[in-house]
Amino acid sequence: GQTNSDPVTTEQPQLGERRININYEANPRLIIGYHKPSFPAHDDYIFDVVQTILTDGRTSRLYKSLIEGKAIAESISASNGLPGARYPNLFSIYASPRHPHSLPELEKAIVGELERLKSDPITTQELDRAKNTLRADFIKSLDSNTELAGMLSYFETIAGDYRYIIKHMKMIDKITSQDIQRVANKYFIDINKTVATLQSSSEK
């Protein structure tokens, strides 16, 4: 049979925190990225749950803490799998500070919430809510022909087997509070972190 002759370049492990600042006349923005494995690695499923816990909806941790509570952020979201799922990728958090708060204040607050994931086991209620959200999104995508076709091609391309679509929620259902803690402690560390900031020169 045919063999895939495309060369695969594996990025070397990051050896320290990276920082990038872009000076531009725009609203200040912060992106924090952490290297992680891609699907079908088991940890990728756990990051789906972590993303939901941190930023999905008004009950999510970062929304409640940084937008409603401290009112330090204007907006906040997360992405599991930047820039794509074919090779190891990034778990990324995007945020904008709320005036008069600064980018360093916002970064410190976000990292503080990630540290809380490491030290405080999430509750059964919080974990169940995240799984139910993912399950609802998954079922909704099955009801759409376009989304279903996209999911089938995604699993076939990335995992080599469209039947992963059946295993997906079963894998999510098995994730425990201890899994969340382990992943947070393994990946949410400074040596594995890249921080990008966008701000105008007058804000520095």
Tab-separated table of C-alpha atoms in Angstrom:
chain	number	residue	atom	x	y	z
A	1	GLY	CA	0.000	0.000	0.000
A	2	GLN	CA	0.939	3.645	-0.138
A	3	THR	CA	3.114	5.131	2.551
A	4	ASN	CA	2.976	8.702	3.709
A	5	SER	CA	6.253	10.285	2.644
A	6	ASP	CA	5.490	13.731	4.057
A	7	PRO	CA	8.159	14.680	6.582
A	8	VAL	CA	6.896	15.331	10.092
A	9	THR	CA	8.691	18.011	12.063
A	10	THR	CA	8.361	17.724	15.819
A	11	GLU	CA	8.883	20.923	17.773
A	12	GLN	CA	11.486	20.618	20.509
A	13	PRO	CA	10.237	20.953	24.089
A	14	GLN	CA	10.068	24.561	25.222
A	15	LEU	CA	12.889	25.385	27.646
A	16	GLY	CA	11.476	28.517	29.225
A	17	GLU	CA	8.681	31.065	29.247
A	18	ARG	CA	8.339	33.034	25.999
A	19	ARG	CA	6.994	36.586	25.680
A	20	ILE	CA	5.926	38.525	22.619
A	21	ASN	CA	4.702	42.121	22.644
A	22	ILE	CA	3.125	43.848	19.659
A	23	ASN	CA	2.774	47.620	19.775
A	24	TYR	CA	-0.294	48.692	17.840
A	25	GLU	CA	-3.022	51.287	18.199
A	26	ALA	CA	-5.701	48.813	19.200
A	27	ASN	CA	-7.555	47.643	22.282
A	28	PRO	CA	-5.152	45.772	24.578
A	29	ARG	CA	-5.288	41.983	24.258
A	30	LEU	CA	-3.616	39.093	26.018
A	31	ILE	CA	-3.018	35.543	24.762
A	32	ILE	CA	-1.514	32.844	26.999
A	33	GLY	CA	-0.630	29.542	25.327
A	34	TYR	CA	0.524	26.237	26.809
A	35	HIS	CA	1.951	23.372	24.745
A	36	LYS	CA	-0.071	20.150	24.858
A	37	PRO	CA	-0.558	16.949	22.847
A	38	SER	CA	-3.201	16.730	20.142
A	39	PHE	CA	-6.099	14.339	19.599
A	40	PRO	CA	-6.313	11.326	19.986
A	41	ALA	CA	-4.017	11.644	23.044
A	42	HIS	CA	-6.054	11.132	26.216
A	43	ASP	CA	-4.954	14.484	27.667
A	44	ASP	CA	-6.600	16.275	24.737
A	45	TYR	CA	-10.019	15.063	25.943
A	46	ILE	CA	-9.204	16.401	29.406
A	47	PHE	CA	-8.374	19.807	27.937
A	48	ASP	CA	-11.845	19.895	26.360
A	49	VAL	CA	-13.272	19.654	29.882
A	50	VAL	CA	-10.758	22.195	31.222
A	51	GLN	CA	-11.771	24.664	28.497
A	52	THR	CA	-15.438	24.258	29.409
A	53	ILE	CA	-14.773	24.703	33.134
A	54	LEU	CA	-12.678	27.827	32.574
A	55	THR	CA	-14.544	29.806	29.921
A	56	ASP	CA	-17.811	28.243	28.754
A	57	GLY	CA	-20.703	30.467	29.776
A	58	ARG	CA	-21.563	32.636	32.763
A	59	THR	CA	-21.006	29.815	35.259
A	60	SER	CA	-17.415	29.221	34.083
A	61	ARG	CA	-14.563	29.981	36.477
A	62	LEU	CA	-12.866	32.759	34.533
A	63	TYR	CA	-16.161	34.473	33.710
A	64	LYS	CA	-17.359	34.415	37.322
A	65	SER	CA	-13.984	35.424	38.763
A	66	LEU	CA	-12.565	37.934	36.284
A	67	ILE	CA	-15.594	39.420	34.506
A	68	GLU	CA	-18.282	39.367	37.215
A	69	GLY	CA	-16.224	39.162	40.406
A	70	LYS	CA	-13.072	41.277	40.156
A	71	ALA	CA	-14.348	43.038	37.008
A	72	ILE	CA	-10.788	42.928	35.714
A	73	ALA	CA	-11.602	41.504	32.249
A	74	GLU	CA	-13.797	42.809	29.443
A	75	SER	CA	-13.829	39.475	27.620
A	76	ILE	CA	-12.253	36.042	28.048
A	77	SER	CA	-12.258	32.793	26.064
A	78	ALA	CA	-10.151	29.684	25.499
A	79	SER	CA	-9.238	27.409	22.604
A	80	ASN	CA	-8.084	23.809	22.809
A	81	GLY	CA	-5.976	23.028	19.768
A	82	LEU	CA	-4.370	26.139	18.272
A	83	PRO	CA	-3.374	26.220	15.408
A	84	GLY	CA	-4.655	22.740	14.435
A	85	ALA	CA	-5.120	19.158	15.556
A	86	ARG	CA	-2.735	17.292	13.246
A	87	TYR	CA	0.328	17.823	15.440
A	88	PRO	CA	0.990	18.812	19.091
A	89	ASN	CA	-0.617	22.200	19.644
A	90	LEU	CA	-1.558	24.834	22.219
A	91	PHE	CA	-4.244	25.360	24.820
A	92	SER	CA	-4.776	29.115	24.585
A	93	ILE	CA	-6.572	31.705	26.688
A	94	TYR	CA	-7.580	35.061	25.155
A	95	ALA	CA	-8.572	38.058	27.234
A	96	SER	CA	-9.034	41.831	27.187
A	97	PRO	CA	-8.618	43.917	30.356
A	98	ARG	CA	-11.376	46.183	31.600
A	99	HIS	CA	-10.249	49.789	32.146
A	100	PRO	CA	-8.401	50.808	34.278
A	101	HIS	CA	-6.855	47.350	34.780
A	102	SER	CA	-3.611	46.471	33.001
A	103	LEU	CA	-2.454	43.472	30.997
A	104	PRO	CA	-0.052	42.355	33.782
A	105	GLU	CA	-2.924	42.473	36.302
A	106	LEU	CA	-5.101	40.398	33.990
A	107	GLU	CA	-2.354	37.859	33.333
A	108	LYS	CA	-1.702	37.472	37.063
A	109	ALA	CA	-5.401	36.887	37.723
A	110	ILE	CA	-5.688	34.252	34.969
A	111	VAL	CA	-2.581	32.403	36.144
A	112	GLY	CA	-4.022	32.516	39.666
A	113	GLU	CA	-7.121	30.680	38.436
A	114	LEU	CA	-4.950	28.076	36.690
A	115	GLU	CA	-3.048	27.577	39.947
A	116	ARG	CA	-6.378	27.027	41.706
A	117	LEU	CA	-7.106	24.209	39.241
A	118	LYS	CA	-3.877	22.570	40.407
A	119	SER	CA	-4.504	22.835	44.125
A	120	ASP	CA	-8.294	22.637	44.571
A	121	PRO	CA	-10.057	19.562	43.142
A	122	ILE	CA	-13.110	20.635	41.154
A	123	THR	CA	-16.434	19.547	42.592
A	124	THR	CA	-18.537	16.717	41.200
A	125	GLN	CA	-21.226	19.283	40.374
A	126	GLU	CA	-18.789	21.436	38.384
A	127	LEU	CA	-17.388	18.416	36.532
A	128	ASP	CA	-20.871	17.106	35.707
A	129	ARG	CA	-21.946	20.535	34.452
A	130	ALA	CA	-18.916	20.663	32.107
A	131	LYS	CA	-19.596	17.153	30.786
A	132	ASN	CA	-23.286	17.965	30.250
A	133	THR	CA	-22.323	21.094	28.302
A	134	LEU	CA	-19.957	19.105	26.086
A	135	ARG	CA	-22.574	16.391	25.616
A	136	ALA	CA	-25.217	18.936	24.593
A	137	ASP	CA	-22.820	20.556	22.108
A	138	PHE	CA	-21.915	17.125	20.731
A	139	ILE	CA	-25.553	16.071	20.262
A	140	LYS	CA	-26.359	19.431	18.667
A	141	SER	CA	-23.538	18.919	16.156
A	142	LEU	CA	-24.961	15.471	15.242
A	143	ASP	CA	-28.265	17.128	14.326
A	144	SER	CA	-26.572	19.305	11.723
A	145	ASN	CA	-25.624	17.608	8.447
A	146	THR	CA	-22.846	20.109	7.852
A	147	GLU	CA	-21.365	19.748	11.325
A	148	LEU	CA	-21.700	15.957	11.249
A	149	ALA	CA	-19.900	15.775	7.902
A	150	GLY	CA	-17.177	18.009	9.297
A	151	MET	CA	-16.795	15.846	12.410
A	152	LEU	CA	-16.608	12.621	10.405
A	153	SER	CA	-13.926	14.021	8.111
A	154	TYR	CA	-12.070	15.465	11.139
A	155	PHE	CA	-11.895	12.110	12.958
A	156	GLU	CA	-11.012	10.254	9.764
A	157	THR	CA	-8.233	12.701	8.913
A	158	ILE	CA	-6.754	13.162	12.395
A	159	ALA	CA	-7.279	9.713	13.907
A	160	GLY	CA	-7.511	7.633	10.742
A	161	ASP	CA	-10.890	6.280	11.853
A	162	TYR	CA	-14.250	8.062	11.696
A	163	ARG	CA	-15.522	5.681	14.427
A	164	TYR	CA	-13.723	7.822	17.012
A	165	ILE	CA	-16.889	9.920	16.856
A	166	ILE	CA	-18.618	7.145	18.850
A	167	LYS	CA	-15.834	6.955	21.449
A	168	HIS	CA	-15.585	10.694	21.959
A	169	MET	CA	-18.243	11.228	24.642
A	170	LYS	CA	-17.412	7.908	26.313
A	171	MET	CA	-13.874	9.216	26.834
A	172	ILE	CA	-15.187	12.543	28.154
A	173	ASP	CA	-17.522	10.731	30.587
A	174	LYS	CA	-14.584	8.876	32.173
A	175	ILE	CA	-12.636	12.044	33.069
A	176	THR	CA	-12.235	12.625	36.804
A	177	SER	CA	-11.390	15.551	39.048
A	178	GLN	CA	-7.947	13.976	39.509
A	179	ASP	CA	-7.423	14.024	35.727
A	180	ILE	CA	-8.081	17.785	35.696
A	181	GLN	CA	-5.580	18.337	38.514
A	182	ARG	CA	-2.923	16.169	36.870
A	183	VAL	CA	-3.187	17.975	33.521
A	184	ALA	CA	-3.126	21.406	35.202
A	185	ASN	CA	0.018	20.507	37.153
A	186	LYS	CA	1.721	18.971	34.128
A	187	TYR	CA	1.049	21.645	31.496
A	188	PHE	CA	0.145	24.940	33.212
A	189	ILE	CA	3.751	25.745	34.164
A	190	ASP	CA	5.884	28.773	33.302
A	191	ILE	CA	8.458	26.777	31.321
A	192	ASN	CA	5.645	25.625	29.024
A	193	LYS	CA	4.005	29.050	28.629
A	194	THR	CA	4.013	31.605	25.805
A	195	VAL	CA	2.487	35.037	26.469
A	196	ALA	CA	1.579	37.451	23.665
A	197	THR	CA	0.373	40.978	24.369
A	198	LEU	CA	-1.105	43.571	22.019
A	199	GLN	CA	-1.086	47.146	23.249
A	200	SER	CA	-0.492	50.671	22.081
A	201	SER	CA	2.825	52.265	22.983
A	202	SER	CA	1.042	54.818	25.179
A	203	GLU	CA	-0.244	52.017	27.446
A	204	LYS	CA	3.161	50.540	28.237
